[in-house]
Coordinates of C-alpha atoms and ligand atoms in Angstrom, one line a residue:
M5 CA 22.5 2.5 23.3
L6 CA 20.9 0.8 20.7
T7 CA 18.8 -2.4 21.4
W8 CA 19.0 -5.5 19.4
W9 CA 16.5 -5.0 17.2
Q10 CA 17.8 -1.7 15.9
K11 CA 21.3 -3.2 15.5
Q12 CA 20.0 -6.1 13.5
V13 CA 18.4 -6.4 10.1
I14 CA 15.1 -8.9 10.0
Y15 CA 14.2 -11.3 7.4
Q16 CA 10.6 -12.2 6.7
I17 CA 9.8 -15.7 5.5
Y18 CA 6.2 -16.6 4.1
P19 CA 6.6 -20.4 5.0
R20 CA 4.3 -21.8 2.2
S21 CA 6.5 -20.3 -0.5
F22 CA 10.1 -20.7 0.9
M23 CA 11.3 -24.4 1.2
D24 CA 9.2 -27.4 0.8
S25 CA 11.0 -30.4 2.4
N26 CA 8.3 -33.2 1.4
G27 CA 6.9 -32.6 -2.0
D28 CA 3.6 -31.8 -1.2
G29 CA 4.2 -28.4 -3.0
I30 CA 3.9 -26.1 0.2
G31 CA 6.6 -24.8 2.1
D32 CA 7.4 -26.1 5.7
L33 CA 9.1 -25.7 8.8
P34 CA 11.5 -28.8 8.1
G35 CA 12.5 -26.7 4.9
I36 CA 13.2 -23.5 6.7
I37 CA 15.5 -25.3 9.2
A38 CA 17.6 -26.9 6.2
R39 CA 18.0 -23.3 4.6
L40 CA 19.1 -21.7 7.9
D41 CA 22.7 -21.6 7.1
T42 CA 21.8 -19.6 4.0
I43 CA 19.7 -17.3 6.1
A44 CA 22.6 -16.7 8.4
D45 CA 25.1 -16.2 6.0
L46 CA 23.2 -13.0 4.8
G47 CA 23.6 -11.5 8.1
V48 CA 20.3 -11.1 9.5
G49 CA 19.6 -11.3 13.3
A50 CA 16.2 -12.3 13.3
I51 CA 13.3 -14.1 11.3
W52 CA 9.8 -12.9 10.9
L53 CA 7.8 -15.9 10.1
S54 CA 4.1 -15.5 8.8
P55 CA 1.6 -17.7 10.3
V56 CA 2.1 -21.6 10.6
Y57 CA -0.6 -22.4 12.9
S58 CA -3.5 -24.3 12.3
S59 CA -5.5 -22.9 9.4
P60 CA -8.2 -23.7 6.8
D61 CA -6.2 -21.1 4.8
A62 CA -8.6 -18.9 3.5
D63 CA -6.1 -16.2 3.7
N64 CA -3.0 -18.6 3.6
G65 CA -2.7 -18.5 7.3
Y66 CA -4.0 -15.3 8.3
D67 CA -7.0 -17.2 9.5
I68 CA -6.3 -19.0 12.4
S69 CA -7.8 -21.8 13.8
D70 CA -5.7 -22.7 16.6
Y71 CA -3.3 -20.4 18.0
R72 CA -1.3 -23.1 19.9
G73 CA -1.1 -25.4 16.9
I74 CA 1.2 -25.7 14.1
D75 CA -0.8 -26.7 10.7
P76 CA 0.2 -30.4 9.7
K77 CA 1.2 -28.8 6.2
Y78 CA 3.8 -27.0 8.0
G79 CA 5.2 -29.7 10.1
T80 CA 4.9 -30.3 14.3
M81 CA 5.2 -28.5 17.0
A82 CA 8.5 -30.3 17.4
D83 CA 9.8 -29.0 14.0
M84 CA 8.7 -25.5 15.6
D85 CA 10.8 -26.1 18.8
S86 CA 13.7 -27.1 16.9
L87 CA 13.7 -24.0 14.8
I88 CA 13.7 -21.9 17.3
A89 CA 16.6 -23.8 18.7
E90 CA 18.6 -24.0 15.5
A91 CA 18.1 -20.4 14.8
G92 CA 19.2 -19.5 18.1
K93 CA 22.5 -21.4 17.5
R94 CA 23.1 -19.2 14.7
D95 CA 22.2 -16.0 16.6
I96 CA 18.9 -15.7 15.0
K97 CA 15.7 -14.8 17.1
I98 CA 12.2 -16.0 15.7
I99 CA 9.5 -13.5 15.6
M100 CA 6.0 -14.8 15.2
D101 CA 2.9 -13.3 13.5
L102 CA 0.3 -12.5 16.0
V103 CA -3.1 -12.2 14.2
I104 CA -5.4 -11.2 16.7
N105 CA -8.0 -8.8 14.9
H106 CA -9.8 -11.7 13.7
T107 CA -9.6 -15.8 13.9
S108 CA -10.9 -18.3 11.4
D109 CA -14.4 -18.8 11.5
E110 CA -13.4 -22.6 12.0
H111 CA -11.9 -21.6 15.5
P112 CA -13.6 -23.4 18.2
W113 CA -14.2 -20.0 20.0
F114 CA -16.4 -18.7 16.7
Q115 CA -18.2 -21.8 16.4
A116 CA -19.4 -22.0 20.2
S117 CA -20.1 -18.2 19.6
R118 CA -22.6 -19.1 16.7
D119 CA -24.8 -20.2 19.7
P120 CA -26.3 -16.9 21.0
A121 CA -26.9 -18.7 24.3
S122 CA -23.1 -19.5 24.6
P123 CA -20.3 -17.7 27.0
Y124 CA -18.5 -17.3 23.8
R125 CA -21.1 -15.2 21.8
D126 CA -19.8 -12.0 23.2
W127 CA -16.3 -12.8 21.8
Y128 CA -17.2 -11.6 18.4
H129 CA -19.5 -8.8 16.5
W130 CA -22.7 -10.2 16.3
R131 CA -25.6 -8.3 15.4
P132 CA -29.4 -8.5 14.1
G133 CA -30.1 -7.4 10.5
K134 CA -31.7 -3.9 9.5
N135 CA -34.9 -5.0 7.4
G136 CA -33.2 -8.2 6.1
K137 CA -30.2 -6.5 5.5
S138 CA -26.5 -6.1 7.0
P139 CA -26.5 -4.3 10.4
S140 CA -24.5 -1.2 8.9
N141 CA -23.0 0.1 5.8
W142 CA -19.6 -1.1 6.3
T143 CA -17.3 -2.4 3.6
S144 CA -14.5 -4.6 4.2
F145 CA -10.6 -4.6 3.0
F146 CA -11.3 -7.5 0.5
A147 CA -13.9 -5.8 -1.6
E148 CA -16.7 -7.1 0.0
D149 CA -19.6 -6.3 2.6
C150 CA -18.1 -6.9 6.0
W151 CA -21.2 -8.6 7.8
E152 CA -22.0 -12.3 7.0
H153 CA -25.5 -13.7 7.7
D154 CA -25.1 -17.0 9.7
P155 CA -28.2 -19.1 9.5
V156 CA -27.5 -20.8 12.7
S157 CA -27.5 -17.7 14.8
G158 CA -30.1 -15.9 12.6
E159 CA -27.5 -12.9 13.1
Y160 CA -24.8 -11.2 11.3
Y161 CA -21.3 -11.1 12.2
L162 CA -18.6 -8.7 11.5
H163 CA -15.6 -9.5 9.2
L164 CA -13.3 -6.6 8.3
F165 CA -11.3 -9.1 6.0
A166 CA -12.8 -12.3 4.4
K167 CA -15.8 -14.1 5.4
K168 CA -14.0 -16.8 6.9
Q169 CA -12.0 -14.4 9.2
P170 CA -14.7 -13.0 11.9
D171 CA -13.4 -10.1 13.8
L172 CA -13.0 -10.8 17.8
N173 CA -14.6 -8.4 20.3
W174 CA -11.9 -6.5 21.7
S175 CA -14.4 -4.7 24.2
N176 CA -14.9 -8.4 25.9
P177 CA -11.8 -8.7 28.5
A178 CA -12.3 -12.2 28.2
V179 CA -10.7 -12.0 24.6
L180 CA -7.8 -10.0 26.0
D181 CA -7.0 -12.8 28.6
A182 CA -7.2 -15.6 26.1
I183 CA -4.8 -13.7 23.8
E184 CA -2.6 -13.0 26.6
D185 CA -2.2 -16.6 27.4
I186 CA -1.5 -17.5 23.7
M187 CA 1.4 -14.7 23.8
R188 CA 2.9 -16.3 26.9
F189 CA 2.6 -19.6 25.5
W190 CA 4.8 -18.6 22.7
L191 CA 7.3 -16.5 24.4
D192 CA 7.8 -19.3 27.1
K193 CA 8.9 -21.1 24.0
G194 CA 11.5 -18.8 23.6
V195 CA 10.3 -16.7 20.7
A196 CA 11.7 -12.8 20.6
G197 CA 8.5 -11.0 20.0
F198 CA 5.7 -10.7 17.5
R199 CA 4.7 -8.8 14.0
C200 CA 1.3 -7.6 15.0
D201 CA -1.1 -8.2 12.1
V202 CA -3.3 -4.8 11.4
I203 CA -3.1 -4.0 15.1
N204 CA -4.6 -0.5 14.9
I205 CA -7.8 -1.7 14.3
L206 CA -8.6 -4.1 17.0
Y207 CA -11.0 -2.0 18.8
K208 CA -14.2 -0.9 17.3
S209 CA -15.5 2.2 19.2
S210 CA -19.2 1.7 17.4
L211 CA -20.7 -0.5 14.8
E212 CA -23.2 2.1 13.6
D213 CA -23.1 3.4 9.8
G214 CA -20.1 4.9 8.9
K215 CA -19.7 8.0 6.2
K216 CA -20.0 6.5 2.8
K217 CA -16.4 6.5 1.2
L218 CA -15.1 4.9 -1.9
I219 CA -13.0 2.2 0.5
L220 CA -13.4 1.0 3.9
T221 CA -16.9 2.8 4.8
G222 CA -16.9 2.5 8.6
S223 CA -13.3 2.9 9.4
E224 CA -13.7 6.2 11.2
H225 CA -15.0 3.8 13.9
Y226 CA -12.0 1.6 14.1
L227 CA -8.9 3.0 13.0
S228 CA -6.4 4.0 16.0
Q229 CA -9.2 4.4 18.5
E230 CA -8.1 5.4 21.9
G231 CA -9.4 2.0 23.0
T232 CA -6.6 0.1 20.9
H233 CA -4.3 2.2 22.7
E234 CA -5.3 0.8 25.9
I235 CA -5.1 -2.7 24.6
L236 CA -1.7 -2.5 23.4
R237 CA -0.6 -0.9 26.7
R238 CA -2.0 -3.7 28.6
L239 CA -0.6 -6.4 26.3
R240 CA 2.7 -4.6 26.9
A241 CA 2.5 -4.4 30.8
D242 CA 0.8 -7.8 31.2
V243 CA 3.2 -9.7 29.0
L244 CA 5.3 -8.6 26.7
D245 CA 7.4 -6.2 29.1
R246 CA 8.2 -9.5 31.5
Y247 CA 9.7 -11.1 28.4
Q248 CA 11.4 -7.9 27.1
A249 CA 9.6 -9.0 23.9
F250 CA 9.8 -7.1 20.8
T251 CA 6.8 -5.9 18.7
V252 CA 6.5 -4.2 15.3
G253 CA 2.8 -3.5 14.7
E254 CA 1.5 -3.6 11.0
T255 CA -0.7 -0.4 11.1
V256 CA -2.8 0.5 8.1
F257 CA -3.7 4.0 7.0
V258 CA -1.3 5.8 9.7
T259 CA 0.0 9.3 9.9
P260 CA 3.6 9.9 11.1
H261 CA 1.7 11.6 14.2
M262 CA -0.3 8.1 14.8
A263 CA 2.8 6.2 14.7
G264 CA 4.8 8.5 16.6
E265 CA 2.2 7.9 19.5
L266 CA 2.4 4.3 18.7
C267 CA 5.9 3.7 19.3
N268 CA 6.6 6.5 21.7
P269 CA 8.8 4.6 24.2
E270 CA 7.3 6.4 27.3
R271 CA 3.7 5.5 26.1
R272 CA 4.7 1.4 25.9
E273 CA 2.7 0.3 23.1
L274 CA 4.8 -0.9 20.1
D275 CA 8.2 -0.8 19.2
L276 CA 7.9 -0.1 15.6
V277 CA 5.4 0.0 13.1
F278 CA 5.1 -0.7 9.2
S279 CA 3.5 2.0 7.6
F280 CA 2.2 2.2 4.2
D281 CA 2.5 5.8 3.1
H282 CA 5.5 5.2 0.8
M283 CA 3.7 2.3 -0.6
E284 CA 1.5 4.4 -1.7
S285 CA 3.6 6.6 -3.9
D286 CA 2.6 4.6 -7.1
Q287 CA -1.1 4.6 -6.8
W288 CA -4.0 7.0 -7.1
F289 CA -6.1 6.4 -4.1
V290 CA -6.1 2.9 -3.9
K291 CA -3.6 0.3 -4.7
W292 CA -5.5 -1.2 -7.2
F293 CA -5.3 2.1 -9.3
K294 CA -1.4 2.2 -9.9
R295 CA 0.1 5.4 -11.7
S296 CA 3.6 5.4 -13.4
F297 CA 6.1 5.7 -10.6
H298 CA 7.7 8.7 -9.4
A299 CA 10.9 8.1 -7.5
G300 CA 10.7 11.7 -6.2
R301 CA 7.3 10.8 -4.4
L302 CA 8.8 8.1 -2.9
A303 CA 11.7 9.9 -1.5
H304 CA 9.4 12.6 -0.2
S305 CA 7.2 10.2 1.6
L306 CA 10.2 8.4 3.1
A307 CA 12.0 11.7 4.1
R308 CA 8.9 13.0 5.6
W309 CA 8.8 9.6 7.8
Q310 CA 12.6 9.9 8.5
D311 CA 12.0 13.6 9.7
A312 CA 9.0 12.7 12.0
L313 CA 9.8 9.7 13.8
P314 CA 13.2 9.0 15.7
W315 CA 13.4 5.4 14.6
N316 CA 11.2 3.0 12.7
A317 CA 10.6 -0.1 10.5
L318 CA 11.9 0.1 7.0
Y319 CA 10.7 -2.1 4.0
L320 CA 10.2 -2.1 0.3
E321 CA 9.0 -5.3 0.4
N322 CA 6.5 -7.9 2.0
H323 CA 4.1 -11.1 1.6
D324 CA 1.1 -8.3 0.5
Q325 CA 3.3 -6.1 -1.9
P326 CA 4.6 -6.3 -5.4
R327 CA 8.3 -6.9 -5.9
S328 CA 10.1 -3.7 -5.5
V329 CA 12.8 -4.2 -8.6
S330 CA 9.5 -4.6 -10.6
R331 CA 8.0 -1.7 -9.1
F332 CA 10.4 0.7 -7.9
G333 CA 13.3 -0.2 -10.3
D334 CA 13.7 -1.1 -14.0
E335 CA 12.9 -4.9 -14.0
Q336 CA 13.3 -4.7 -17.9
H337 CA 16.7 -2.8 -18.8
W338 CA 18.6 -2.3 -15.5
W339 CA 17.4 -5.0 -13.1
H340 CA 20.6 -5.7 -11.4
R341 CA 21.5 -2.0 -11.0
S342 CA 18.3 -0.8 -10.1
A343 CA 18.2 -3.6 -7.4
T344 CA 21.1 -2.9 -5.7
L345 CA 20.1 0.6 -5.6
L346 CA 17.2 -0.2 -3.7
A347 CA 19.1 -2.5 -1.3
T348 CA 21.4 0.5 -0.6
M349 CA 18.4 2.7 0.4
L350 CA 16.8 0.2 2.2
L351 CA 20.1 -0.2 4.3
T352 CA 21.3 3.2 4.9
L353 CA 18.3 5.0 5.8
R354 CA 17.9 5.4 9.8
G355 CA 15.5 2.4 11.1
T356 CA 15.5 -1.4 11.2
P357 CA 15.4 -2.9 7.9
F358 CA 13.3 -5.7 7.0
I359 CA 14.1 -7.8 4.0
F360 CA 11.4 -10.4 2.3
Q361 CA 12.5 -13.5 1.0
G362 CA 13.9 -13.5 -2.6
Q363 CA 14.2 -9.7 -2.5
E364 CA 17.8 -10.4 -1.9
L365 CA 17.9 -12.1 -5.3
G366 CA 15.8 -9.4 -7.2
M367 CA 12.8 -11.8 -7.4
C368 CA 10.2 -10.1 -9.6
N369 CA 6.5 -10.0 -10.0
F370 CA 4.8 -13.0 -11.4
D371 CA 4.7 -14.1 -15.0
F372 CA 1.3 -15.4 -14.9
D373 CA -1.0 -14.9 -17.9
G374 CA -4.7 -15.2 -16.3
M375 CA -6.7 -15.5 -13.2
D376 CA -6.5 -19.3 -13.2
S377 CA -3.0 -18.9 -12.0
I378 CA -4.0 -16.4 -9.2
R379 CA -4.8 -17.9 -5.4
D380 CA -5.1 -14.8 -3.4
V381 CA -8.5 -14.2 -1.9
E382 CA -8.0 -10.5 -2.2
S383 CA -7.3 -10.8 -6.1
I384 CA -10.4 -13.1 -6.7
N385 CA -12.9 -10.9 -4.6
V386 CA -11.4 -7.6 -6.6
D387 CA -11.8 -9.2 -9.8
R388 CA -15.3 -10.5 -9.0
L389 CA -16.4 -7.2 -8.0
L390 CA -14.7 -5.4 -10.9
K391 CA -16.5 -7.9 -13.2
K392 CA -19.9 -7.3 -11.6
V393 CA -19.5 -3.4 -12.2
G394 CA -18.6 -4.1 -15.9
I395 CA -15.0 -3.7 -16.0
P396 CA -13.7 -5.7 -19.1
R397 CA -11.5 -8.8 -18.5
A398 CA -8.3 -7.0 -20.1
I399 CA -8.4 -4.0 -17.8
R400 CA -9.2 -6.0 -14.5
W401 CA -6.1 -8.2 -15.5
S402 CA -3.9 -5.7 -16.0
M403 CA -5.0 -4.4 -12.4
I404 CA -4.4 -7.5 -10.8
R405 CA -1.1 -8.1 -12.9
R406 CA 0.4 -5.2 -11.2
T407 CA -1.3 -5.3 -8.0
S408 CA -1.9 -8.8 -6.6
R409 CA -0.5 -10.1 -3.6
D410 CA 0.5 -13.1 -5.5
N411 CA 3.4 -11.1 -6.9
A412 CA 5.3 -11.4 -3.9
R413 CA 4.2 -15.3 -3.0
T414 CA 5.5 -17.4 -6.0
P415 CA 8.2 -19.7 -4.8
M416 CA 11.7 -19.0 -3.4
Q417 CA 14.1 -19.5 -6.4
W418 CA 16.8 -21.5 -5.1
S419 CA 18.2 -22.7 -8.5
A420 CA 17.9 -22.9 -12.0
G421 CA 16.3 -26.5 -11.4
K422 CA 13.1 -28.0 -11.7
N423 CA 10.6 -25.6 -9.9
A424 CA 13.3 -23.5 -8.9
G425 CA 14.5 -26.3 -6.4
F426 CA 11.4 -24.9 -4.0
S427 CA 9.8 -28.4 -4.3
S428 CA 10.0 -31.7 -6.0
G429 CA 6.2 -31.8 -6.3
D430 CA 3.3 -29.6 -7.9
P431 CA 4.1 -26.0 -6.3
W432 CA 0.8 -24.7 -4.8
I433 CA 1.3 -21.5 -7.1
G434 CA 3.4 -21.1 -10.1
V435 CA 7.1 -20.6 -10.3
N436 CA 8.4 -17.7 -12.1
A437 CA 10.2 -18.7 -15.3
N438 CA 13.1 -16.0 -14.7
H439 CA 14.3 -19.0 -12.0
K440 CA 16.6 -20.1 -14.7
R441 CA 18.3 -16.6 -14.3
I442 CA 17.4 -15.3 -11.0
N443 CA 17.9 -17.9 -8.4
M444 CA 19.9 -18.4 -5.0
E445 CA 22.5 -21.0 -6.3
A446 CA 23.9 -18.6 -9.2
Q447 CA 24.1 -15.7 -6.9
Q448 CA 25.4 -17.2 -3.5
G449 CA 29.1 -17.5 -4.8
D450 CA 29.3 -14.8 -7.1
P451 CA 30.9 -11.6 -5.4
L452 CA 29.1 -9.2 -8.0
S453 CA 25.5 -10.8 -7.3
L454 CA 22.5 -8.7 -5.9
R455 CA 22.6 -11.3 -2.7
S456 CA 26.1 -10.2 -2.2
A457 CA 25.4 -6.6 -2.3
Y458 CA 22.8 -7.3 0.2
K459 CA 25.3 -9.3 2.3
A460 CA 27.9 -6.5 2.1
L461 CA 25.4 -3.6 2.8
I462 CA 24.1 -5.5 6.2
A463 CA 27.7 -5.6 7.0
L464 CA 28.6 -2.2 6.5
R465 CA 25.5 -1.1 8.1
A466 CA 26.5 -3.0 11.3
S467 CA 30.3 -1.8 11.0
T468 CA 29.6 1.9 10.4
P469 CA 28.4 3.9 13.5
A470 CA 27.1 6.8 11.3
L471 CA 24.7 4.2 9.2
L472 CA 23.6 2.5 12.3
E473 CA 23.0 5.4 14.8
G474 CA 23.6 8.7 12.8
S475 CA 20.8 11.3 12.3
Y476 CA 19.2 11.3 9.0
R477 CA 19.1 14.6 6.7
T478 CA 17.3 15.3 3.3
L479 CA 19.9 17.0 0.8
H480 CA 18.2 16.5 -2.4
I481 CA 14.7 15.2 -3.8
S482 CA 13.8 15.5 -7.3
R483 CA 11.9 13.6 -10.0
Y484 CA 14.9 11.0 -10.2
L485 CA 17.7 12.0 -7.8
F486 CA 17.5 11.2 -3.9
A487 CA 20.3 12.3 -1.9
Y488 CA 20.7 12.2 2.2
I489 CA 23.4 12.4 4.9
R490 CA 23.6 10.3 8.0
E491 CA 25.9 12.4 10.4
L492 CA 27.2 11.1 14.1
E493 CA 29.2 13.2 16.4
G494 CA 32.7 11.8 16.4
Q495 CA 32.4 9.8 13.2
R496 CA 32.7 10.3 9.6
S497 CA 29.4 11.0 7.8
V498 CA 28.1 8.9 5.1
T499 CA 26.4 10.7 2.3
V500 CA 24.0 8.5 -0.1
L501 CA 23.4 9.5 -3.5
L502 CA 20.6 7.6 -5.5
N503 CA 19.9 8.1 -9.3
F504 CA 16.6 6.5 -10.0
S505 CA 16.8 6.8 -13.6
G506 CA 18.5 5.0 -16.8
K507 CA 20.3 8.3 -17.6
K508 CA 23.6 9.9 -16.0
R509 CA 23.0 12.3 -13.5
R510 CA 25.0 15.4 -12.2
Y511 CA 25.5 15.6 -8.5
P512 CA 28.6 17.5 -8.1
L513 CA 30.0 16.2 -4.6
T514 CA 33.9 14.8 -4.8
E515 CA 34.3 13.3 -1.4
T516 CA 35.8 10.1 -0.8
L517 CA 33.9 7.0 -2.3
L518 CA 33.0 4.4 0.2
T519 CA 30.9 2.1 -2.1
S520 CA 29.3 2.2 -5.3
N521 CA 26.9 -0.3 -6.8
Y522 CA 29.2 0.0 -10.1
G523 CA 32.2 -1.2 -8.2
R524 CA 34.4 2.1 -9.2
K525 CA 37.3 3.4 -7.5
D526 CA 36.3 7.2 -7.1
F527 CA 33.2 9.5 -7.9
D528 CA 33.6 12.3 -10.0
G529 CA 30.5 14.1 -9.6
T530 CA 28.5 12.2 -12.6
L531 CA 26.1 9.2 -11.5
Q532 CA 25.7 6.3 -13.7
P533 CA 22.0 5.0 -14.7
W534 CA 20.8 3.7 -11.5
E535 CA 23.9 4.3 -9.7
A536 CA 24.1 4.1 -5.7
V537 CA 26.9 6.0 -4.3
L538 CA 28.1 6.0 -0.7
L539 CA 30.6 8.9 0.2
L540 CA 32.5 9.7 3.4
S541 CA 33.0 13.0 4.7
Ligands
ISL25 O1 -3.0 -5.8 1.0 C1 -3.0 -4.9 1.6 C2 -1.9 -4.0 1.5 O2 -2.1 -3.1 0.1 C3 -4.1 -4.8 2.4 O3 -5.2 -4.8 1.9 C4 -3.9 -6.1 3.7 O4 -4.8 -6.8 3.8 C5 -3.8 -5.1 4.9 O5 -2.3 -4.5 4.9 C6 -3.7 -6.3 5.8 O6 -2.6 -7.1 6.0 C7 -2.6 -7.9 7.0 O7 -3.8 -8.8 7.3 C8 -4.5 -9.3 6.6 C9 -3.8 -10.4 5.9 O8 -4.5 -10.9 4.6 C10 -2.5 -9.9 5.1 O9 -1.7 -11.0 4.4 C11 -1.8 -9.5 6.6 O10 -0.5 -8.7 6.0 C12 -5.7 -10.0 7.2 O11 -5.0 -11.0 8.4
CA26 CA1 5.8 -29.4 2.2

């Protein structure tokens, strides 16, 4: 028996960039409510909402200053209640983003903790400096020292992300109690669960120097520690299980083995995890060093995870990643075919697919031409660091251009009109000029559009037992071809053939054609450029 989150496809909304209802240039909750019918029409069963809590926006809402408040730029709590209710009427559940590794430095807990005598002191990681320098040699995810000196306290605090995102001290039981209360608050409102931000780094087993590394020095003291597993079991037993709530954890640097532990149903920790392995198939060591895309590497990674875990989250995009058609497809020559191929893969692997807003339209990486257009704190820090070590501007920009998280954050392209129909005012970040061509209005009514392909594939997945529940088996992986089969006893199997190239490729099977992104009637063993074929046997 599958659970609801196994049967459904989940749609991620990045509220800031989705739909602006009042012309201030920032997407908001009334904007989302106004577009619920469009989301429902796609056939998804839940929305994961990136943070809408009160936040000074050092990291676009991933720095929370009040976990129980809706930031006025997004609307009011009444709007949030109405979003939950209106989505519910359309059989769509709401999944909130739970960002509990850190808070904003403007959160009252942190403000109080700056006083060494405060009972909140121990809610964060405060340490005296060593010889006037940071307490240890750790480095942050955002390319800087992760200790910040606070003159009020006379000590340093730990922040694994931006300076304005101090890490909570999860060794302190008071932190666990406070977060559990917050989770109950949202579950009582009727949300169905949480996407848990960087959840495998909560517990720090020591704050001492780490082994010097090119990135994330210190990480052996916080990546997937036993203490984190214990916290997850507590959250589950104390809160989540009482509401039958769903969780998907964003887990950085996990192996299939660690992921298997985190979502083993018997351990009662998480339901699913987002892993990064397949997202690393176009990089050297760190994401800023991109190498040319090799479909075989992507396929090998996906296949390895399919083999290792009975079920997991499937994704090609989110608010931190460049757009998939620009990255794994051929945006220039085969935009439509390669985007439909990626859709086919996402919706026919075994697991719960997540679609990021605009992915269903084939939105592309941004078309900015310089740092002036960049808004993301991570990109800005990285550019600064590269500049400091003498990397020339053109090289810096080519790295930012390909990898910046802002690639995913340009406004949703609703129409060919002003600001792509996103806002009547000045959008907080630039709109891609290709909205004239790539937009919802153009695609929604067109049966041959990418969005229609997404919609059809979502429906096909739901109505085809082998695609939904069947086992996964790799048939073939090479430089340009990925083939696999989904099998279920007593049901017809589905074979998936994917040609990741602009050339024809032979794959001599002649079973009954179920569908192809070329809309043809039968299959003769030759795949067209970027063709995705589903065969029935
Ligand atoms: O961008 C990344 C992936 O390549 C990572 O560096 C990312 O910061 C990491 O995956 C953690 O992401 C999550 O937590 C961050 C926030 O900035 C991201 O938006 C969020 O998804 C801190 O809360
Ligand atoms: Ca707005």
